[in-house]
PDB file of C-alpha atoms in Angstrom:
ATOM      1  CA  MET Z   9      13.934 -55.796 -19.997  1.00  0.00           C
ATOM      2  CA  ALA Z  10      11.790 -57.036 -23.086  1.00  0.00           C
ATOM      3  CA  ASP Z  11      11.595 -56.181 -26.204  1.00  0.00           C
ATOM      4  CA  THR Z  12       8.354 -54.763 -27.246  1.00  0.00           C
ATOM      5  CA  SER Z  13       9.316 -52.974 -30.117  1.00  0.00           C
ATOM      6  CA  LYS Z  14       7.583 -55.683 -32.663  1.00  0.00           C
ATOM      7  CA  LEU Z  15       4.067 -54.972 -29.857  1.00  0.00           C
ATOM      8  CA  ILE Z  16       4.596 -51.054 -30.981  1.00  0.00           C
ATOM      9  CA  ARG Z  17       4.689 -51.497 -34.425  1.00  0.00           C
ATOM     10  CA  TYR Z  18       1.388 -53.829 -34.253  1.00  0.00           C
ATOM     11  CA  PHE Z  19      -0.302 -51.330 -32.514  1.00  0.00           C
ATOM     12  CA  GLU Z  20       0.305 -49.189 -34.278  1.00  0.00           C
ATOM     13  CA  ALA Z  21      -0.520 -51.038 -37.608  1.00  0.00           C
ATOM     14  CA  SER Z  22      -4.220 -51.265 -35.592  1.00  0.00           C
ATOM     15  CA  GLY Z  23      -3.623 -47.064 -34.255  1.00  0.00           C
ATOM     16  CA  SER Z  24      -3.206 -47.678 -30.919  1.00  0.00           C
ATOM     17  CA  GLY Z  25       0.651 -47.615 -31.366  1.00  0.00           C
ATOM     18  CA  GLU Z  26       0.234 -43.826 -28.644  1.00  0.00           C
ATOM     19  CA  GLU Z  27      -1.690 -45.455 -25.988  1.00  0.00           C
ATOM     20  CA  ALA Z  28       0.525 -48.612 -26.337  1.00  0.00           C
ATOM     21  CA  ARG Z  29       3.336 -46.552 -25.838  1.00  0.00           C
ATOM     22  CA  ARG Z  30       1.946 -44.926 -23.010  1.00  0.00           C
ATOM     23  CA  MET Z  31       0.567 -47.911 -21.633  1.00  0.00           C
ATOM     24  CA  LEU Z  32       4.121 -49.235 -22.204  1.00  0.00           C
ATOM     25  CA  ASP Z  33       5.309 -46.413 -20.410  1.00  0.00           C
ATOM     26  CA  LEU Z  34       3.743 -47.861 -17.300  1.00  0.00           C
ATOM     27  CA  ALA Z  35       4.968 -50.897 -17.280  1.00  0.00           C
ATOM     28  CA  GLU Z  36       7.964 -49.896 -17.160  1.00  0.00           C
ATOM     29  CA  GLN Z  37       7.476 -48.416 -14.207  1.00  0.00           C
ATOM     30  CA  VAL Z  38       6.540 -50.994 -12.158  1.00  0.00           C
ATOM     31  CA  VAL Z  39       9.309 -53.600 -13.569  1.00  0.00           C
ATOM     32  CA  LYS Z  40      11.520 -50.789 -12.352  1.00  0.00           C
ATOM     33  CA  GLY Z  41       9.923 -50.003  -8.914  1.00  0.00           C
ATOM     34  CA  LYS Z  42       6.907 -49.134  -8.514  1.00  0.00           C
ATOM     35  CA  PRO Z  43       4.696 -50.963  -6.416  1.00  0.00           C
ATOM     36  CA  TYR Z  44       2.118 -50.206  -9.937  1.00  0.00           C
ATOM     37  CA  ARG Z  45       0.562 -47.702 -12.370  1.00  0.00           C
ATOM     38  CA  VAL Z  46      -3.060 -46.643 -13.223  1.00  0.00           C
ATOM     39  CA  CYS Z  47      -3.367 -45.339 -17.018  1.00  0.00           C
ATOM     40  CA  ASP Z  48      -6.143 -42.949 -17.790  1.00  0.00           C
ATOM     41  CA  PHE Z  49      -9.827 -44.441 -18.758  1.00  0.00           C
ATOM     42  CA  THR Z  50      -9.327 -46.499 -21.985  1.00  0.00           C
ATOM     43  CA  SER Z  51     -12.088 -48.138 -23.890  1.00  0.00           C
ATOM     44  CA  PRO Z  52     -12.094 -51.886 -22.927  1.00  0.00           C
ATOM     45  CA  ALA Z  53      -9.271 -52.337 -25.905  1.00  0.00           C
ATOM     46  CA  GLY Z  54      -6.603 -51.292 -23.475  1.00  0.00           C
ATOM     47  CA  LEU Z  55      -6.942 -54.663 -22.120  1.00  0.00           C
ATOM     48  CA  VAL Z  56      -5.909 -56.607 -25.104  1.00  0.00           C
ATOM     49  CA  ILE Z  57      -2.602 -53.497 -24.978  1.00  0.00           C
ATOM     50  CA  ALA Z  58      -1.875 -54.432 -21.710  1.00  0.00           C
ATOM     51  CA  ASP Z  59      -2.459 -57.951 -22.037  1.00  0.00           C
ATOM     52  CA  ALA Z  60      -0.091 -58.506 -24.700  1.00  0.00           C
ATOM     53  CA  ILE Z  61       2.714 -56.011 -22.947  1.00  0.00           C
ATOM     54  CA  LYS Z  62       2.016 -58.278 -19.483  1.00  0.00           C
ATOM     55  CA  ALA Z  63       3.251 -60.998 -21.312  1.00  0.00           C
ATOM     56  CA  ALA Z  64       6.678 -59.728 -22.294  1.00  0.00           C
ATOM     57  CA  TYR Z  65       6.823 -59.080 -18.456  1.00  0.00           C
ATOM     58  CA  PRO Z  66       5.555 -61.841 -17.001  1.00  0.00           C
ATOM     59  CA  GLU Z  67       6.182 -60.608 -13.305  1.00  0.00           C
ATOM     60  CA  LEU Z  68       3.065 -57.975 -13.312  1.00  0.00           C
ATOM     61  CA  LEU Z  69      -0.281 -58.265 -13.385  1.00  0.00           C
ATOM     62  CA  VAL Z  70      -3.066 -56.731 -14.273  1.00  0.00           C
ATOM     63  CA  GLN Z  71      -6.080 -55.125 -12.805  1.00  0.00           C
ATOM     64  CA  SER Z  72      -8.910 -53.403 -14.548  1.00  0.00           C
ATOM     65  CA  TYR Z  73     -11.709 -51.193 -12.929  1.00  0.00           C
ATOM     66  CA  GLY Z  74     -14.425 -48.533 -14.213  1.00  0.00           C
ATOM     67  CA  GLY Z  75     -16.297 -47.730 -11.153  1.00  0.00           C
ATOM     68  CA  TYR Z  76     -18.937 -50.499 -10.723  1.00  0.00           C
ATOM     69  CA  GLU Z  77     -19.366 -54.114 -12.482  1.00  0.00           C
ATOM     70  CA  GLY Z  78     -19.511 -53.956 -16.649  1.00  0.00           C
ATOM     71  CA  ALA Z  79     -18.132 -49.932 -16.932  1.00  0.00           C
ATOM     72  CA  GLU Z  80     -17.490 -49.276 -20.247  1.00  0.00           C
ATOM     73  CA  ARG Z  81     -15.035 -47.657 -20.216  1.00  0.00           C
ATOM     74  CA  ILE Z  82     -12.270 -47.968 -17.335  1.00  0.00           C
ATOM     75  CA  ARG Z  83      -8.917 -48.230 -15.641  1.00  0.00           C
ATOM     76  CA  ILE Z  84      -6.323 -50.370 -16.083  1.00  0.00           C
ATOM     77  CA  ALA Z  85      -3.365 -51.291 -13.985  1.00  0.00           C
ATOM     78  CA  PHE Z  86      -0.313 -52.542 -14.294  1.00  0.00           C
ATOM     79  CA  VAL Z  87       0.614 -53.938 -10.675  1.00  0.00           C
ATOM     80  CA  ASP Z  88       3.911 -55.558  -8.983  1.00  0.00           C
ATOM     81  CA  SER Z  89       2.978 -59.431  -8.127  1.00  0.00           C
ATOM     82  CA  HIS Z  90       4.962 -59.197  -4.462  1.00  0.00           C
ATOM     83  CA  PHE Z  91       2.974 -55.700  -4.076  1.00  0.00           C
ATOM     84  CA  GLN Z  92       0.491 -56.963  -0.925  1.00  0.00           C
ATOM     85  CA  GLY Z  93      -1.392 -53.323  -0.828  1.00  0.00           C
ATOM     86  CA  THR Z  94      -4.441 -52.110  -2.560  1.00  0.00           C
ATOM     87  CA  VAL Z  95      -4.095 -50.428  -5.628  1.00  0.00           C
ATOM     88  CA  ASP Z  96      -6.443 -46.577  -5.482  1.00  0.00           C
ATOM     89  CA  MET Z  97      -7.766 -46.994  -9.475  1.00  0.00           C
ATOM     90  CA  GLY Z  98      -7.859 -43.207  -9.196  1.00  0.00           C
ATOM     91  CA  ILE Z  99     -12.078 -42.743  -9.931  1.00  0.00           C
ATOM     92  CA  VAL Z 100     -13.892 -40.551  -8.280  1.00  0.00           C
ATOM     93  CA  PRO Z 101     -17.448 -40.485  -8.985  1.00  0.00           C
ATOM     94  CA  LEU Z 102     -19.959 -37.317  -9.216  1.00  0.00           C
ATOM     95  CA  LYS Z 103     -23.916 -36.209  -9.325  1.00  0.00           C
ATOM     96  CA  VAL Z 104     -24.468 -33.830 -11.535  1.00  0.00           C
ATOM     97  CA  SER Z 105     -28.016 -32.406 -11.284  1.00  0.00           C
ATOM     98  CA  TRP Z 106     -30.276 -30.162 -12.792  1.00  0.00           C
ATOM     99  CA  ASP Z 107     -34.203 -28.859 -13.523  1.00  0.00           C
ATOM    100  CA  PRO Z 108     -35.734 -32.158 -14.920  1.00  0.00           C
ATOM    101  CA  ARG Z 109     -38.110 -30.106 -16.910  1.00  0.00           C
ATOM    102  CA  PHE Z 110     -35.047 -29.917 -19.371  1.00  0.00           C
ATOM    103  CA  ARG Z 111     -35.458 -33.495 -20.904  1.00  0.00           C
ATOM    104  CA  LEU Z 112     -34.250 -33.864 -23.749  1.00  0.00           C
ATOM    105  CA  LEU Z 113     -30.248 -33.621 -22.367  1.00  0.00           C
ATOM    106  CA  ASN Z 114     -28.182 -36.062 -23.224  1.00  0.00           C
ATOM    107  CA  HIS Z 115     -25.293 -37.893 -23.493  1.00  0.00           C
ATOM    108  CA  ARG Z 116     -23.327 -35.926 -25.776  1.00  0.00           C
ATOM    109  CA  ASP Z 117     -24.644 -32.734 -24.758  1.00  0.00           C
ATOM    110  CA  VAL Z 118     -23.074 -33.519 -20.489  1.00  0.00           C
ATOM    111  CA  LEU Z 119     -19.839 -34.627 -22.453  1.00  0.00           C
ATOM    112  CA  GLY Z 120     -19.221 -32.038 -24.794  1.00  0.00           C
ATOM    113  CA  SER Z 121     -19.599 -29.669 -22.052  1.00  0.00           C
ATOM    114  CA  LEU Z 122     -17.418 -31.962 -19.571  1.00  0.00           C
ATOM    115  CA  MET Z 123     -15.133 -31.040 -22.258  1.00  0.00           C
ATOM    116  CA  GLY Z 124     -15.313 -27.536 -23.331  1.00  0.00           C
ATOM    117  CA  LEU Z 125     -13.615 -27.589 -19.596  1.00  0.00           C
ATOM    118  CA  GLY Z 126     -10.567 -27.769 -21.148  1.00  0.00           C
ATOM    119  CA  ILE Z 127     -10.026 -31.584 -19.716  1.00  0.00           C
ATOM    120  CA  ASP Z 128      -8.488 -34.581 -21.415  1.00  0.00           C
ATOM    121  CA  ARG Z 129     -11.676 -37.302 -23.056  1.00  0.00           C
ATOM    122  CA  SER Z 130      -9.524 -39.995 -21.516  1.00  0.00           C
ATOM    123  CA  LYS Z 131     -10.041 -37.788 -17.913  1.00  0.00           C
ATOM    124  CA  PHE Z 132     -13.557 -38.910 -17.916  1.00  0.00           C
ATOM    125  CA  GLY Z 133     -14.947 -42.502 -17.447  1.00  0.00           C
ATOM    126  CA  ASP Z 134     -18.566 -43.423 -18.419  1.00  0.00           C
ATOM    127  CA  ILE Z 135     -21.891 -40.909 -18.245  1.00  0.00           C
ATOM    128  CA  ILE Z 136     -24.776 -42.346 -16.814  1.00  0.00           C
ATOM    129  CA  MET Z 137     -27.919 -40.291 -17.216  1.00  0.00           C
ATOM    130  CA  GLY Z 138     -30.774 -40.168 -14.952  1.00  0.00           C
ATOM    131  CA  GLN Z 139     -33.873 -38.260 -14.561  1.00  0.00           C
ATOM    132  CA  GLY Z 140     -32.827 -35.103 -14.048  1.00  0.00           C
ATOM    133  CA  GLY Z 141     -29.540 -35.479 -13.510  1.00  0.00           C
ATOM    134  CA  ALA Z 142     -26.354 -37.773 -14.476  1.00  0.00           C
ATOM    135  CA  GLN Z 143     -23.711 -39.147 -12.781  1.00  0.00           C
ATOM    136  CA  ILE Z 144     -20.130 -39.349 -14.100  1.00  0.00           C
ATOM    137  CA  LEU Z 145     -17.188 -40.770 -13.783  1.00  0.00           C
ATOM    138  CA  VAL Z 146     -14.628 -38.487 -13.107  1.00  0.00           C
ATOM    139  CA  ASP Z 147     -10.574 -39.306 -12.642  1.00  0.00           C
ATOM    140  CA  SER Z 148      -9.514 -37.862  -8.890  1.00  0.00           C
ATOM    141  CA  THR Z 149      -7.337 -35.209 -10.437  1.00  0.00           C
ATOM    142  CA  VAL Z 150      -8.661 -33.885 -11.582  1.00  0.00           C
ATOM    143  CA  ALA Z 151     -12.872 -34.125  -9.210  1.00  0.00           C
ATOM    144  CA  ASP Z 152     -11.900 -31.125  -7.711  1.00  0.00           C
ATOM    145  CA  PHE Z 153     -12.204 -28.840 -10.970  1.00  0.00           C
ATOM    146  CA  VAL Z 154     -15.303 -30.758 -11.726  1.00  0.00           C
ATOM    147  CA  VAL Z 155     -17.423 -29.940  -8.851  1.00  0.00           C
ATOM    148  CA  GLN Z 156     -15.972 -26.159  -8.975  1.00  0.00           C
ATOM    149  CA  ASN Z 157     -16.049 -25.240 -12.723  1.00  0.00           C
ATOM    150  CA  PHE Z 158     -19.650 -27.228 -14.313  1.00  0.00           C
ATOM    151  CA  THR Z 159     -21.939 -25.275 -13.897  1.00  0.00           C
ATOM    152  CA  LYS Z 160     -23.887 -25.711 -17.287  1.00  0.00           C
ATOM    153  CA  ILE Z 161     -25.000 -27.650 -20.053  1.00  0.00           C
ATOM    154  CA  ALA Z 162     -25.822 -25.581 -22.963  1.00  0.00           C
ATOM    155  CA  MET Z 163     -27.916 -22.852 -21.084  1.00  0.00           C
ATOM    156  CA  VAL Z 164     -29.393 -25.261 -18.447  1.00  0.00           C
ATOM    157  CA  ALA Z 165     -27.584 -24.007 -14.770  1.00  0.00           C
ATOM    158  CA  VAL Z 166     -26.273 -27.652 -13.375  1.00  0.00           C
ATOM    159  CA  SER Z 167     -25.031 -28.257 -10.146  1.00  0.00           C
ATOM    160  CA  VAL Z 168     -21.782 -30.901  -9.048  1.00  0.00           C
ATOM    161  CA  ALA Z 169     -21.646 -33.009  -5.931  1.00  0.00           C
ATOM    162  CA  PRO Z 170     -18.980 -36.039  -4.936  1.00  0.00           C
ATOM    163  CA  MET Z 171     -20.940 -39.298  -3.661  1.00  0.00           C
ATOM    164  CA  GLU Z 172     -19.446 -43.275  -3.205  1.00  0.00           C
ATOM    165  CA  LEU Z 173     -19.155 -45.787  -5.240  1.00  0.00           C
ATOM    166  CA  ASP Z 174     -21.323 -47.926  -3.929  1.00  0.00           C
ATOM    167  CA  GLU Z 175     -23.933 -44.874  -4.756  1.00  0.00           C
ATOM    168  CA  ILE Z 176     -23.607 -45.344  -8.325  1.00  0.00           C
ATOM    169  CA  ALA Z 177     -26.929 -46.931 -10.071  1.00  0.00           C
ATOM    170  CA  PRO Z 178     -25.683 -49.113 -12.941  1.00  0.00           C
ATOM    171  CA  LYS Z 179     -26.882 -47.872 -16.458  1.00  0.00           C
ATOM    172  CA  GLU Z 180     -30.447 -48.975 -17.462  1.00  0.00           C
ATOM    173  CA  GLU Z 181     -30.780 -50.048 -21.474  1.00  0.00           C
ATOM    174  CA  LYS Z 182     -32.498 -50.285 -24.261  1.00  0.00           C
ATOM    175  CA  ILE Z 183     -32.024 -53.725 -25.352  1.00  0.00           C
ATOM    176  CA  LYS Z 184     -33.673 -54.519 -28.895  1.00  0.00           C
ATOM    177  CA  GLU Z 185     -33.215 -57.864 -29.947  1.00  0.00           C
ATOM    178  CA  VAL Z 186     -32.248 -58.686 -33.857  1.00  0.00           C
ATOM    179  CA  ARG Z 187     -32.868 -62.320 -35.601  1.00  0.00           C
ATOM    180  CA  THR Z 188     -32.082 -61.585 -38.927  1.00  0.00           C
ATOM    181  CA  THR Z 189     -30.224 -63.737 -41.913  1.00  0.00           C
ATOM    182  CA  VAL Z 190     -27.638 -62.700 -43.651  1.00  0.00           C
ATOM    183  CA  ALA Z 191     -25.592 -63.662 -46.724  1.00  0.00           C
ATOM    184  CA  SER Z 192     -21.898 -63.719 -44.939  1.00  0.00           C
ATOM    185  CA  LEU Z 193     -20.638 -62.806 -41.164  1.00  0.00           C
ATOM    186  CA  ARG Z 194     -19.286 -59.719 -43.644  1.00  0.00           C
ATOM    187  CA  LEU Z 195     -19.363 -56.241 -41.585  1.00  0.00           C
ATOM    188  CA  ASP Z 196     -20.858 -54.410 -43.633  1.00  0.00           C
ATOM    189  CA  ALA Z 197     -23.891 -57.187 -43.868  1.00  0.00           C
ATOM    190  CA  VAL Z 198     -24.631 -58.492 -40.352  1.00  0.00           C
ATOM    191  CA  ALA Z 199     -23.701 -54.583 -38.647  1.00  0.00           C
ATOM    192  CA  SER Z 200     -26.155 -53.307 -41.797  1.00  0.00           C
ATOM    193  CA  SER Z 201     -29.026 -55.724 -40.243  1.00  0.00           C
ATOM    194  CA  GLY Z 202     -28.315 -54.783 -37.152  1.00  0.00           C
ATOM    195  CA  PHE Z 203     -28.337 -50.850 -37.044  1.00  0.00           C
ATOM    196  CA  SER Z 204     -31.191 -50.810 -39.552  1.00  0.00           C
ATOM    197  CA  VAL Z 205     -29.643 -48.653 -42.418  1.00  0.00           C
ATOM    198  CA  SER Z 206     -28.753 -49.892 -46.058  1.00  0.00           C
ATOM    199  CA  ARG Z 207     -26.141 -51.862 -46.575  1.00  0.00           C
ATOM    200  CA  THR Z 208     -24.647 -48.509 -48.998  1.00  0.00           C
ATOM    201  CA  LYS Z 209     -24.689 -46.569 -45.754  1.00  0.00           C
ATOM    202  CA  LEU Z 210     -22.987 -49.366 -43.398  1.00  0.00           C
ATOM    203  CA  VAL Z 211     -20.145 -49.339 -46.095  1.00  0.00           C
ATOM    204  CA  SER Z 212     -19.366 -45.628 -46.156  1.00  0.00           C
ATOM    205  CA  ALA Z 213     -19.515 -45.240 -42.162  1.00  0.00           C
ATOM    206  CA  VAL Z 214     -17.219 -47.897 -41.957  1.00  0.00           C
ATOM    207  CA  ASN Z 215     -15.082 -45.445 -44.551  1.00  0.00           C
ATOM    208  CA  ALA Z 216     -16.042 -42.832 -42.729  1.00  0.00           C
ATOM    209  CA  GLY Z 217     -13.916 -44.451 -39.780  1.00  0.00           C
ATOM    210  CA  LEU Z 218     -17.293 -44.646 -37.760  1.00  0.00           C
ATOM    211  CA  LEU Z 219     -17.345 -48.344 -36.756  1.00  0.00           C
ATOM    212  CA  GLN Z 220     -15.517 -50.225 -34.390  1.00  0.00           C
ATOM    213  CA  VAL Z 221     -14.966 -54.043 -33.421  1.00  0.00           C
ATOM    214  CA  ASN Z 222     -14.605 -54.934 -30.423  1.00  0.00           C
ATOM    215  CA  TRP Z 223     -13.021 -51.423 -29.563  1.00  0.00           C
ATOM    216  CA  GLN Z 224     -10.594 -51.313 -32.351  1.00  0.00           C
ATOM    217  CA  PRO Z 225     -11.373 -49.333 -35.526  1.00  0.00           C
ATOM    218  CA  ALA Z 226     -13.160 -51.643 -38.454  1.00  0.00           C
ATOM    219  CA  LYS Z 227     -11.133 -52.912 -40.966  1.00  0.00           C
ATOM    220  CA  GLY Z 228     -13.193 -52.676 -43.647  1.00  0.00           C
ATOM    221  CA  PRO Z 229     -16.267 -53.496 -45.104  1.00  0.00           C
ATOM    222  CA  SER Z 230     -15.659 -56.778 -45.416  1.00  0.00           C
ATOM    223  CA  GLN Z 231     -14.069 -57.474 -42.672  1.00  0.00           C
ATOM    224  CA  GLU Z 232     -15.579 -61.236 -40.823  1.00  0.00           C
ATOM    225  CA  VAL Z 233     -17.563 -60.511 -37.520  1.00  0.00           C
ATOM    226  CA  LYS Z 234     -17.602 -64.106 -34.978  1.00  0.00           C
ATOM    227  CA  GLU Z 235     -20.156 -64.910 -32.090  1.00  0.00           C
ATOM    228  CA  GLY Z 236     -18.892 -62.406 -29.399  1.00  0.00           C
ATOM    229  CA  ASP Z 237     -18.283 -59.904 -30.566  1.00  0.00           C
ATOM    230  CA  ILE Z 238     -18.987 -56.666 -30.286  1.00  0.00           C
ATOM    231  CA  ILE Z 239     -19.920 -53.555 -33.293  1.00  0.00           C
ATOM    232  CA  SER Z 240     -20.511 -49.982 -32.482  1.00  0.00           C
ATOM    233  CA  MET Z 241     -21.450 -47.243 -34.276  1.00  0.00           C
ATOM    234  CA  ARG Z 242     -21.053 -43.644 -34.064  1.00  0.00           C
ATOM    235  CA  GLY Z 243     -24.695 -42.452 -33.300  1.00  0.00           C
ATOM    236  CA  ARG Z 244     -26.407 -45.452 -33.375  1.00  0.00           C
ATOM    237  CA  GLY Z 245     -24.932 -46.719 -30.199  1.00  0.00           C
ATOM    238  CA  ARG Z 246     -22.974 -50.360 -30.499  1.00  0.00           C
ATOM    239  CA  MET Z 247     -24.590 -54.859 -31.051  1.00  0.00           C
ATOM    240  CA  LYS Z 248     -22.872 -57.308 -29.648  1.00  0.00           C
ATOM    241  CA  VAL Z 249     -23.418 -61.043 -31.902  1.00  0.00           C
ATOM    242  CA  GLU Z 250     -25.216 -62.957 -29.481  1.00  0.00           C
ATOM    243  CA  ALA Z 251     -25.130 -65.985 -31.822  1.00  0.00           C
ATOM    244  CA  ILE Z 252     -24.257 -67.686 -35.233  1.00  0.00           C
ATOM    245  CA  THR Z 253     -27.923 -69.828 -35.727  1.00  0.00           C
ATOM    246  CA  GLY Z 254     -27.260 -72.467 -38.451  1.00  0.00           C
ATOM    247  CA  THR Z 255     -27.425 -71.940 -42.238  1.00  0.00           C
ATOM    248  CA  SER Z 256     -30.528 -72.249 -43.738  1.00  0.00           C
ATOM    249  CA  ARG Z 257     -31.123 -74.524 -46.854  1.00  0.00           C
ATOM    250  CA  LYS Z 258     -30.085 -71.245 -49.376  1.00  0.00           C
ATOM    251  CA  GLY Z 259     -27.732 -71.213 -48.040  1.00  0.00           C
ATOM    252  CA  ARG Z 260     -27.816 -68.056 -45.550  1.00  0.00           C
ATOM    253  CA  ILE Z 261     -26.421 -67.337 -41.927  1.00  0.00           C
ATOM    254  CA  GLY Z 262     -28.909 -66.837 -39.243  1.00  0.00           C
ATOM    255  CA  VAL Z 263     -27.558 -64.199 -36.813  1.00  0.00           C
ATOM    256  CA  TYR Z 264     -28.675 -63.281 -32.909  1.00  0.00           C
ATOM    257  CA  LEU Z 265     -28.505 -59.555 -32.789  1.00  0.00           C
ATOM    258  CA  LYS Z 266     -28.267 -57.281 -28.679  1.00  0.00           C
ATOM    259  CA  ARG Z 267     -28.694 -53.869 -29.385  1.00  0.00           C
ATOM    260  CA  PHE Z 268     -27.994 -51.558 -26.558  1.00  0.00           C
ATOM    261  CA  MET Z 269     -29.470 -48.786 -27.328  1.00  0.00           C
TER     262      MET Z 269
END
């Protein structure tokens, strides 16, 4: 077996040690003879772990899927390179409906009520909000339980029914484009501009663990960001550093941000 102790130590240092150990266990099951193994729903940061594990076990392939193209939460499979069959990712889409007059129900309401069923967050994928309802992606092992027991969101009665993956409507996200200049590419400078909060409040949010860069906990306010990075802030959504547009005569750096709301 490959020596993966350094890999585990690396991800422990970044706060992802537990997930790395779980994924490593699945990978080793495939190395020992299983055709494939699929992890629970995770953020795209899980692919960083999976790719590191694959480097230790070249005989493995890595596949990922979240139920539809562009899914934010995904499941990752470790697959024997000789396996010729179809990998069942175990994803079931469900349609949740309620009286459309209750327009104030939001993503947080749906997720909170789902968690109230006593099911771990890792069993749920994306929640796609719509008019008078939502589409949720769930682990196939809990799908029947959710259909039978998910009957209310707060005090609003809901109904749940299975649907097909090809019926999923893509997310409708509002995108705000931000073109600005910053003194440096520090996280606190870029994120405060993108999320329209003061730098002082942004630093406090980073120190409170409310920000992620590329789905990993931010290392600190002074962490440098680069083109292509995804910055997430709890309660305010996420944004992408779409481009670094140059430096002005006064030494300020131009950035082009896309904020998803």
